[in-house]
mmCIF file of C-alpha atoms in Angstrom:
data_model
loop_
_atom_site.group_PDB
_atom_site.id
_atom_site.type_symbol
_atom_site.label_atom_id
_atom_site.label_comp_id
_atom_site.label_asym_id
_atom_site.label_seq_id
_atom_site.Cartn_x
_atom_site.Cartn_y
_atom_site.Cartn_z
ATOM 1 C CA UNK U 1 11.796 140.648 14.631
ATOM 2 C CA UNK U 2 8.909 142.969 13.614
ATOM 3 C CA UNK U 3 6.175 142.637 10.709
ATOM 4 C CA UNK U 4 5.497 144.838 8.120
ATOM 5 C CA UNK U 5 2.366 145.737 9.913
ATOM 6 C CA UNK U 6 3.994 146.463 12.812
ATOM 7 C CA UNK U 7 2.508 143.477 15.118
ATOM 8 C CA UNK U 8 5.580 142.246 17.120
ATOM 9 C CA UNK U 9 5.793 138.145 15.996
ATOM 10 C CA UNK U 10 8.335 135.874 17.984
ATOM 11 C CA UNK U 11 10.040 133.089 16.061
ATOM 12 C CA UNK U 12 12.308 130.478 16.622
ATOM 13 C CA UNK U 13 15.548 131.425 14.900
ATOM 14 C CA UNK U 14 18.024 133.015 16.813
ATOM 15 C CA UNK U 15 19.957 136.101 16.014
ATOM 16 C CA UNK U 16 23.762 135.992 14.006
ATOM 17 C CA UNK U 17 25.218 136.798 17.865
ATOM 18 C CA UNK U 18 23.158 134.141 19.604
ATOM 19 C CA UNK U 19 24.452 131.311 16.807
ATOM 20 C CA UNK U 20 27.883 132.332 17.397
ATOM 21 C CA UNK U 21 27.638 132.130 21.205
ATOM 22 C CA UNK U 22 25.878 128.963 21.105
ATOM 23 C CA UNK U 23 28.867 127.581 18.544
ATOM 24 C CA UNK U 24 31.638 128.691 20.913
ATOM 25 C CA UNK U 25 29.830 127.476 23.972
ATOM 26 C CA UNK U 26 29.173 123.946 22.203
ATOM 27 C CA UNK U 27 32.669 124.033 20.993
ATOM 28 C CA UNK U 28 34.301 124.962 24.898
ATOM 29 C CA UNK U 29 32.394 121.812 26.105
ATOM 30 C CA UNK U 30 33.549 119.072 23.401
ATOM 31 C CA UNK U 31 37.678 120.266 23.837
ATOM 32 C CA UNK U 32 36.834 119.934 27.658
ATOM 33 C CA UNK U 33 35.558 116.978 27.480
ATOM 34 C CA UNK U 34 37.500 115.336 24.541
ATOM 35 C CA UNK U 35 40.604 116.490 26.804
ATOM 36 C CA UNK U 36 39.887 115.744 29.966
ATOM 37 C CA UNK U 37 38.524 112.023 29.194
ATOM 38 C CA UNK U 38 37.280 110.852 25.807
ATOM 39 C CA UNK U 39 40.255 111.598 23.983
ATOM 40 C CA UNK U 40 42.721 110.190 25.774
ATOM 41 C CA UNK U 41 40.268 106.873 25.822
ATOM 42 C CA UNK U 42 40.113 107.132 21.864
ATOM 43 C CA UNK U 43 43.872 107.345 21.251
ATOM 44 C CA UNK U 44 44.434 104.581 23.802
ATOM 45 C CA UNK U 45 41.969 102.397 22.200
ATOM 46 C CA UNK U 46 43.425 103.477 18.616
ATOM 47 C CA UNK U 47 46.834 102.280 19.529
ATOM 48 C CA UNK U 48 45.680 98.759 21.013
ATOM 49 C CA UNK U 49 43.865 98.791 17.615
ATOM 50 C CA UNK U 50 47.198 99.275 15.878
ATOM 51 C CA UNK U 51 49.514 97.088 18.220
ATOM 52 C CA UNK U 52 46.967 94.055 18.137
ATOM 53 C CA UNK U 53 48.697 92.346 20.856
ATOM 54 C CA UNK U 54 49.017 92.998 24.718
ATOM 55 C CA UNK U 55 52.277 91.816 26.834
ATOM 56 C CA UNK U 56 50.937 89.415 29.876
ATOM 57 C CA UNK U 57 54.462 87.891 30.973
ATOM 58 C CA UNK U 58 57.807 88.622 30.528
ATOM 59 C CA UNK U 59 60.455 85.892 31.737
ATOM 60 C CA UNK U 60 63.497 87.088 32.750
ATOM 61 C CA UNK U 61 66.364 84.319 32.113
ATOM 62 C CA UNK U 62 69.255 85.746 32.695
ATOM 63 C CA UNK U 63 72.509 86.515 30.538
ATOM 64 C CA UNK U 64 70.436 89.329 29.111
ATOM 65 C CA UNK U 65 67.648 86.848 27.723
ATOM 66 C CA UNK U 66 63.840 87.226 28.056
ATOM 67 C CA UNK U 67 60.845 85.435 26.607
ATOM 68 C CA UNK U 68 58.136 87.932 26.338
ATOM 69 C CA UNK U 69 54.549 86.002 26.085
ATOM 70 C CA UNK U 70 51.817 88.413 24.457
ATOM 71 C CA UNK U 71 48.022 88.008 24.078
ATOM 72 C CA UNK U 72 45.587 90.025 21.944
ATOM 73 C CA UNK U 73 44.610 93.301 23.090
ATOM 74 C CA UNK U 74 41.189 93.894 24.541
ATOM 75 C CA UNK U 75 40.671 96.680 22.189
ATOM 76 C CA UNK U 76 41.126 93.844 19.170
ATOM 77 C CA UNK U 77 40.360 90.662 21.155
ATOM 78 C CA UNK U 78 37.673 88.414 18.917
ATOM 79 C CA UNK U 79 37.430 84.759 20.250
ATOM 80 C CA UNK U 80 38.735 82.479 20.231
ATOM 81 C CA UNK U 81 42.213 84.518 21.661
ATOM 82 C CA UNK U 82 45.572 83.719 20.594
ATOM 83 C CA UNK U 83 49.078 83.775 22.225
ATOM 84 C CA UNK U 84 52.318 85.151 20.684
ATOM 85 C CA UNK U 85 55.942 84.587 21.920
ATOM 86 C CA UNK U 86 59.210 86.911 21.302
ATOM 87 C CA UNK U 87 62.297 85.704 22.090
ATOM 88 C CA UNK U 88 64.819 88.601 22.635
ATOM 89 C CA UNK U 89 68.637 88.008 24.040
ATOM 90 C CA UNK U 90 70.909 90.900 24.863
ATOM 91 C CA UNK U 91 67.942 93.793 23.238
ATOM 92 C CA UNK U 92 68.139 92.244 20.147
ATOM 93 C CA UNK U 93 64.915 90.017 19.051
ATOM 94 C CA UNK U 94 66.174 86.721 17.599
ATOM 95 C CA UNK U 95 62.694 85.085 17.275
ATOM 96 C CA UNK U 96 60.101 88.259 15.961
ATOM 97 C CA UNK U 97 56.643 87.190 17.757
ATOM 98 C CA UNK U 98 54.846 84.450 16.642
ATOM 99 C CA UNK U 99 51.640 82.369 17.613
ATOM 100 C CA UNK U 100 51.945 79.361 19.415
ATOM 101 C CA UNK U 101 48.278 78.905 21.070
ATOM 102 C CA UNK U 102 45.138 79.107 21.094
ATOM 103 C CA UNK U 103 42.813 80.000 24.439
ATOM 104 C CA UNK U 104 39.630 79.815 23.818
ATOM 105 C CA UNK U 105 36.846 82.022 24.584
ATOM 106 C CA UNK U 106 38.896 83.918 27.276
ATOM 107 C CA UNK U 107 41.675 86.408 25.887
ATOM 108 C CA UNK U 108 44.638 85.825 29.148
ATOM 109 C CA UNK U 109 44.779 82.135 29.677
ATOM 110 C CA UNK U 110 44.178 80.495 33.137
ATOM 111 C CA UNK U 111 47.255 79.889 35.056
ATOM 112 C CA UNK U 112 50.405 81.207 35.573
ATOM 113 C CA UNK U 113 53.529 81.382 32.982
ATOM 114 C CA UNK U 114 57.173 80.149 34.226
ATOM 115 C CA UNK U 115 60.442 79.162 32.556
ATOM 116 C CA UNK U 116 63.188 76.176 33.419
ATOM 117 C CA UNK U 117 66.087 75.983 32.387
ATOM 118 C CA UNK U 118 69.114 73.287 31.615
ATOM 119 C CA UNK U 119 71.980 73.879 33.992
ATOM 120 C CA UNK U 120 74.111 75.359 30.991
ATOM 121 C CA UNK U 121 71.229 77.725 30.477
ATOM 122 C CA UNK U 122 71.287 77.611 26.809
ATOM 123 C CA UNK U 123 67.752 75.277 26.470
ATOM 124 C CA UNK U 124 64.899 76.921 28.443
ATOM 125 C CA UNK U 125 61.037 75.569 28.860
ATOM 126 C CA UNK U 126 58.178 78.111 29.223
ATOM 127 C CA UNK U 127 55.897 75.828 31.486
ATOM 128 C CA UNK U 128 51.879 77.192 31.029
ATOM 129 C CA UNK U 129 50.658 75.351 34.530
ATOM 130 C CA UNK U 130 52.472 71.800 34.015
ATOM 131 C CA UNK U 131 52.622 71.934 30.250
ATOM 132 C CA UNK U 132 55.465 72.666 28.365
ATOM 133 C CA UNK U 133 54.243 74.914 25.448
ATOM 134 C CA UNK U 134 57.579 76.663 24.218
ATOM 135 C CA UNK U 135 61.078 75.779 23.891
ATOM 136 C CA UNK U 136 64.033 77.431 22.739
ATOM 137 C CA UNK U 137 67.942 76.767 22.703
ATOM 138 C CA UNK U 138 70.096 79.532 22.748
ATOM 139 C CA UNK U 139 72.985 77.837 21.666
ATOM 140 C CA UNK U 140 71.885 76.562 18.109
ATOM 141 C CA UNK U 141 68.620 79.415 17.804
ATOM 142 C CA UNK U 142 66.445 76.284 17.215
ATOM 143 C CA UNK U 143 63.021 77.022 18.803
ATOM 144 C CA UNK U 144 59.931 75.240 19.402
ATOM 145 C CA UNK U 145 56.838 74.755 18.172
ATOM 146 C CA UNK U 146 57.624 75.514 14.698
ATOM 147 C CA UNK U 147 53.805 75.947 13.184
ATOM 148 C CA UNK U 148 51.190 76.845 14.776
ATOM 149 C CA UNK U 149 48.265 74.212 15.034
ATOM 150 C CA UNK U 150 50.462 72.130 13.376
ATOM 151 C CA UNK U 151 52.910 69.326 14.536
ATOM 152 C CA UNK U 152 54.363 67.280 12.362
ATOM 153 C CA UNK U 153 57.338 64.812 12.509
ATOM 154 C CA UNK U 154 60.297 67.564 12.924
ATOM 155 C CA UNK U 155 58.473 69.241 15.188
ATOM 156 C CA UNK U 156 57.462 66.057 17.150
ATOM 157 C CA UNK U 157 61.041 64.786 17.229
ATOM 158 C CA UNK U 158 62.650 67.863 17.933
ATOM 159 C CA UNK U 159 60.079 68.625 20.847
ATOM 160 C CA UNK U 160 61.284 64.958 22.144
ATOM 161 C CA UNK U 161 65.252 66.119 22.119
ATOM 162 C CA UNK U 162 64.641 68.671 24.206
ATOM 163 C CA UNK U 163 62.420 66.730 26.789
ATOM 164 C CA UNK U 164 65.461 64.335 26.708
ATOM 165 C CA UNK U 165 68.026 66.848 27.243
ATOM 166 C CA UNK U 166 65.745 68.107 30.664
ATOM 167 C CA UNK U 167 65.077 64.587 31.471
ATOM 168 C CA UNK U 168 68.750 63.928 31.375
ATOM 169 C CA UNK U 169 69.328 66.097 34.207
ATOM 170 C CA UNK U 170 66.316 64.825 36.206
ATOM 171 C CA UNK U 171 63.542 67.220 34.972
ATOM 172 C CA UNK U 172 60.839 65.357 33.713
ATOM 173 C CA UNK U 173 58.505 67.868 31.805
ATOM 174 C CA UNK U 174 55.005 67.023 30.096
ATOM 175 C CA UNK U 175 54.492 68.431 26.588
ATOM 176 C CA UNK U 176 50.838 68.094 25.498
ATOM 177 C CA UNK U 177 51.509 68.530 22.320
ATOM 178 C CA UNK U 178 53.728 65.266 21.964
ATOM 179 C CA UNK U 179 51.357 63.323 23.491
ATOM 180 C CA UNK U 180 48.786 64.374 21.291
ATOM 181 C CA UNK U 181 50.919 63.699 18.402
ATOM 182 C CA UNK U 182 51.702 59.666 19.226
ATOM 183 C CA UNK U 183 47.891 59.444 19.600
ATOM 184 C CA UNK U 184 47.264 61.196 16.411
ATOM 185 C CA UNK U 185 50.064 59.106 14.137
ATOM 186 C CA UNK U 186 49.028 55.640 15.151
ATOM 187 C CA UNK U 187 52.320 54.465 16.956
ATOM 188 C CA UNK U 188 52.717 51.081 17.123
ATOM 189 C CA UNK U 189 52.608 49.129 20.914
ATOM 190 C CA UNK U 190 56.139 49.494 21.276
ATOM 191 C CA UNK U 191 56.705 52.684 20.120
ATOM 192 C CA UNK U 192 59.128 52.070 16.882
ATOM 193 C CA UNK U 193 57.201 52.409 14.213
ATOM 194 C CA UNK U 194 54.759 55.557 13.045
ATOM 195 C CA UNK U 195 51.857 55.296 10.451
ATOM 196 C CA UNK U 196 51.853 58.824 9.386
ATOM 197 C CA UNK U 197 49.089 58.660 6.023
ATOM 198 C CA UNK U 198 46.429 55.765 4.802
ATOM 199 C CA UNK U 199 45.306 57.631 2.101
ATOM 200 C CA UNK U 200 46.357 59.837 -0.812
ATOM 201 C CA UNK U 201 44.134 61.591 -3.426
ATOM 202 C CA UNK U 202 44.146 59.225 -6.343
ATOM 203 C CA UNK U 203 45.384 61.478 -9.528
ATOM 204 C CA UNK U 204 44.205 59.572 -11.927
ATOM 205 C CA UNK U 205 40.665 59.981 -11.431
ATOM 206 C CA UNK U 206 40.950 63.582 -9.866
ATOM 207 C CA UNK U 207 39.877 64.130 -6.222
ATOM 208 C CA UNK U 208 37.127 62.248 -6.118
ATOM 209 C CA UNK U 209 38.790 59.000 -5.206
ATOM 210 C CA UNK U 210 41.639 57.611 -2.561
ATOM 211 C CA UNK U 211 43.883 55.607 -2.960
ATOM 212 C CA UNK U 212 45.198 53.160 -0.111
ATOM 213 C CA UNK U 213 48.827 54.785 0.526
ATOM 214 C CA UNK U 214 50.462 53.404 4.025
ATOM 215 C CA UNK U 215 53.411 55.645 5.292
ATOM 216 C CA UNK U 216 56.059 54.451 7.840
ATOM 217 C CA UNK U 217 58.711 56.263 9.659
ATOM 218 C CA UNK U 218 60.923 54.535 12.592
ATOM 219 C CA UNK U 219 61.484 56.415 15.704
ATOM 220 C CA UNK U 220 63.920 58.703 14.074
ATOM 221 C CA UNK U 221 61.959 60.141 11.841
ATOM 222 C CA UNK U 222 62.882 58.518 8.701
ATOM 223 C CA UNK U 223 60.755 56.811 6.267
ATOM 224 C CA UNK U 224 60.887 53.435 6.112
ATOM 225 C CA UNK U 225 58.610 51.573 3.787
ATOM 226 C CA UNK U 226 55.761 53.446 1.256
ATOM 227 C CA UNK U 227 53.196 50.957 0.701
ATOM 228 C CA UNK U 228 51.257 52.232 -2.399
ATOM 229 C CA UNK U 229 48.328 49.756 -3.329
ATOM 230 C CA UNK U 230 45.934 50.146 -6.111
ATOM 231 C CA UNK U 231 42.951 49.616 -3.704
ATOM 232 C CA UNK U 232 40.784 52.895 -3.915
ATOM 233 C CA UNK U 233 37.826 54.214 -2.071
ATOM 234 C CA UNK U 234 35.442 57.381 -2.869
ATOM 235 C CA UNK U 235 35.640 60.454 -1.248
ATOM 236 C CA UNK U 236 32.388 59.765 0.752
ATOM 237 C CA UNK U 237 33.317 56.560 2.003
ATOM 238 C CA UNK U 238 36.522 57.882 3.228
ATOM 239 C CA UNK U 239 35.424 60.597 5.407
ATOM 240 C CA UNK U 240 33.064 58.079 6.901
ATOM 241 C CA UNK U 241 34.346 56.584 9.982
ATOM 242 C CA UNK U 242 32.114 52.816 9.585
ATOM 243 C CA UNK U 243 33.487 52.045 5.725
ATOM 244 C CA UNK U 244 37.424 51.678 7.327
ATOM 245 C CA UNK U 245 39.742 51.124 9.656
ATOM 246 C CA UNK U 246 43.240 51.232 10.614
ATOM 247 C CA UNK U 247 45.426 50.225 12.997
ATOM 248 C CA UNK U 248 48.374 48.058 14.712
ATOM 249 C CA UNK U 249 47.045 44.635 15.561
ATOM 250 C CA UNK U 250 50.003 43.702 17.565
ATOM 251 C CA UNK U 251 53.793 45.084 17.988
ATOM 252 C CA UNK U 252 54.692 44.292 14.140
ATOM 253 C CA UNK U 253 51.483 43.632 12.096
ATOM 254 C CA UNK U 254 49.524 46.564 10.512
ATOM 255 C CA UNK U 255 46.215 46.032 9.037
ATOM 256 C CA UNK U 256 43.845 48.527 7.050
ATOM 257 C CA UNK U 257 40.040 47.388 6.471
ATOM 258 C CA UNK U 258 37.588 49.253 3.834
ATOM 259 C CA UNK U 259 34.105 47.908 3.277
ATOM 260 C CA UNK U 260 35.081 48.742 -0.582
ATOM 261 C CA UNK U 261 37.909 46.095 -0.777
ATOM 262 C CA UNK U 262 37.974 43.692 2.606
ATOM 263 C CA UNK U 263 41.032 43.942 4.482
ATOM 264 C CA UNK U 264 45.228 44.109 4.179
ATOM 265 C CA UNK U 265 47.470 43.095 6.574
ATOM 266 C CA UNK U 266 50.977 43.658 6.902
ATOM 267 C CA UNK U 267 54.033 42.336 9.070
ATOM 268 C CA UNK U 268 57.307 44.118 9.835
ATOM 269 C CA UNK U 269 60.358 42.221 10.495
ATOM 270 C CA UNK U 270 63.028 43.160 12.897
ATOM 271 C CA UNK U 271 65.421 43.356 9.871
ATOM 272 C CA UNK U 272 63.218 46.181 8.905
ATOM 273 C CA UNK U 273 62.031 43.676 6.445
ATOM 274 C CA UNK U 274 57.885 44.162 4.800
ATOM 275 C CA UNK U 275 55.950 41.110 4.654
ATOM 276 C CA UNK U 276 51.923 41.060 3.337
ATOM 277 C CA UNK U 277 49.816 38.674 4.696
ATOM 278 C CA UNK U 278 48.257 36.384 2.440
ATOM 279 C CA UNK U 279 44.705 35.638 1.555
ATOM 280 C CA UNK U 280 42.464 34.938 3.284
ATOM 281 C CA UNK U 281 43.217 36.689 6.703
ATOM 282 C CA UNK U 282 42.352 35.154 9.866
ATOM 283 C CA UNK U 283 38.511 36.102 10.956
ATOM 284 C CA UNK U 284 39.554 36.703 13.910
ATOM 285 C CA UNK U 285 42.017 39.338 12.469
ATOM 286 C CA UNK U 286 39.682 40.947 10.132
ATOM 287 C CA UNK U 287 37.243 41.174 13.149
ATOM 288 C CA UNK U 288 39.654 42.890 15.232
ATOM 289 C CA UNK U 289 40.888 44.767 12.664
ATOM 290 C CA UNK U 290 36.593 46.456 12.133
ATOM 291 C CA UNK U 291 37.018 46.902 15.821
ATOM 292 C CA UNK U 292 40.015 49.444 15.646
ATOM 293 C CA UNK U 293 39.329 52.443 17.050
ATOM 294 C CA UNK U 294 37.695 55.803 14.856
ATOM 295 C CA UNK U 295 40.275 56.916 12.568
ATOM 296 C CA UNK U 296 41.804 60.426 12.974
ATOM 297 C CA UNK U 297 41.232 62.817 9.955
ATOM 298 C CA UNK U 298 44.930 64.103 10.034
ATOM 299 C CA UNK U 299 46.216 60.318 9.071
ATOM 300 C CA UNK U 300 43.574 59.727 6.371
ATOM 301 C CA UNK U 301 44.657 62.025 3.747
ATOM 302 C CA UNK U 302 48.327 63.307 2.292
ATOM 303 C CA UNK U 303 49.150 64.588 -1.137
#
């Protein structure tokens, strides 16, 4: 580019031609590129972001059945990782993927999936090392667990059937989850009785208060006795674990101590009869009773 005085200056903007050259050269490298690598990596990683979940086991049962066990993608994986199970028979999905378990920081859990069966093939166990963490029964489309995080008593009993029905053929299987729950519901010594709920918000003075509700079930699942007392403690006091405790001093005698109102004791016949003890309890009870161990937070409160 010349001067109007004729002196020959050189500057850095490039001719029309050069700029198009330059744009079709810069434009032949990103298609390369974008199609020989990167863009095959992008619409991978776009469809993990749309599926969400990953397959990392497929059972095979037989009769056209499969329970498919999925993870979270690594393209969406954020711990802690989650499982998902589909239950499929004959190419048709009869249980749509749901969550069932949690893993922790890693996104594939450790150890290796398998299935058992009952010898009519309609009840089948996915096993997760020695734990039993899914169950489903072809023949009635019942399936197991029902809520994720979240056992409660028709979960816990039906969990229980189907250990019985593998037990009954001499497979003895260990669900975690059932154990957990007895320890969590306050069982008494011989196992007949559950304490379910101590405490339920107290309505007449809003939320701020508890009020000392006891709920039974036998072994079957049923409710049995309600004891509703007008005994109340604060909000504060209940979600500290040194102001109460609760707890089966012996096969048939339930006691529940609060620093608000002393201690209550009760005694359960074998006709299913209710008995409460009278005052003053045994010192020796009501030190027993402070002794019980922590309460959980899942039996302290219940609407």
């Amino acid at each position: 580019m010349n001067t109007p005085d004729g002196l020959g200056v050189r500057t850095d903007e490039p001719m029309p031609a050069e700029v198009d050259n330059r744009k079709r050269a810069r434009c032949a490298i990103l298609a390369a590129v974008f199609s020989g690598f990167a863009f095959p990596a992008l619409c991978c990683g776009f469809l993990g972001w749309l599926a969400g979940d990953e397959e990392i086991c497929r059972l095979e049962l037989g009769m056209g059945r499969w329970i498919v066990i999925y993870a979270e993608s690594a393209f969406h994986y954020e711990p802690p990782g989650f499982l998902y199970y589909e239950v499929v028979e004959d190419g048709r999905v009869c249980i749509p993927r749901r969550r069932f378990r949690s893993v922790g920081p890693e996104r594939v859990p450790l150890g290796q999936f398998a299935s058992v069966s009952t010898e009519d093939r309609q009840l089948t166990a996915v096993l997760l090392g020695s734990n039993a963490v899914v169950f489903h029964d072809f023949g009635t489309g019942r399936t197991w667990p029902g809520k994720y995080a979240i056992v409660d008593w028709e979960d816990f009993c039906l969990a229980k059937e189907f250990l019985k029905r593998f037990e009954a053929e001499g497979k003895r299987l260990r669900c975690e989850a059932v154990e957990a729950y007895l320890k969590q519901r306050l069982p008494s010594p011989d196992g007949t009785r559950f304490v379910t709920h101590v405490w339920e918000a107290y309505e007449g003075q809003g939320n701020n208060r508890s009020r000392l509700t006891v709920r039974v079930v036998n072994a079957a699942g049923v409710e049995t006795h309600l004891i509703r007392t007008r005994d109340t403690i604060s909000l504060e006091q209940q979600l500290s674990w040194n102001t109460w405790r609760a707890g089966w001093l012996s096969e048939d005698t339930f006691a529940v101590w609060a620093s608000a109102f002393g201690i209550r004791v009760w005694r359960f016949g074998e006709d299913g009869s209710l008995l409460e003890l009278p005052q003053p309890i045994d010192p020796a009870d009501v030190d027993r009773a402070k002794r019980l161990p922590e309460p959980r937070w899942w039996i302290m409160h219940s609407r």
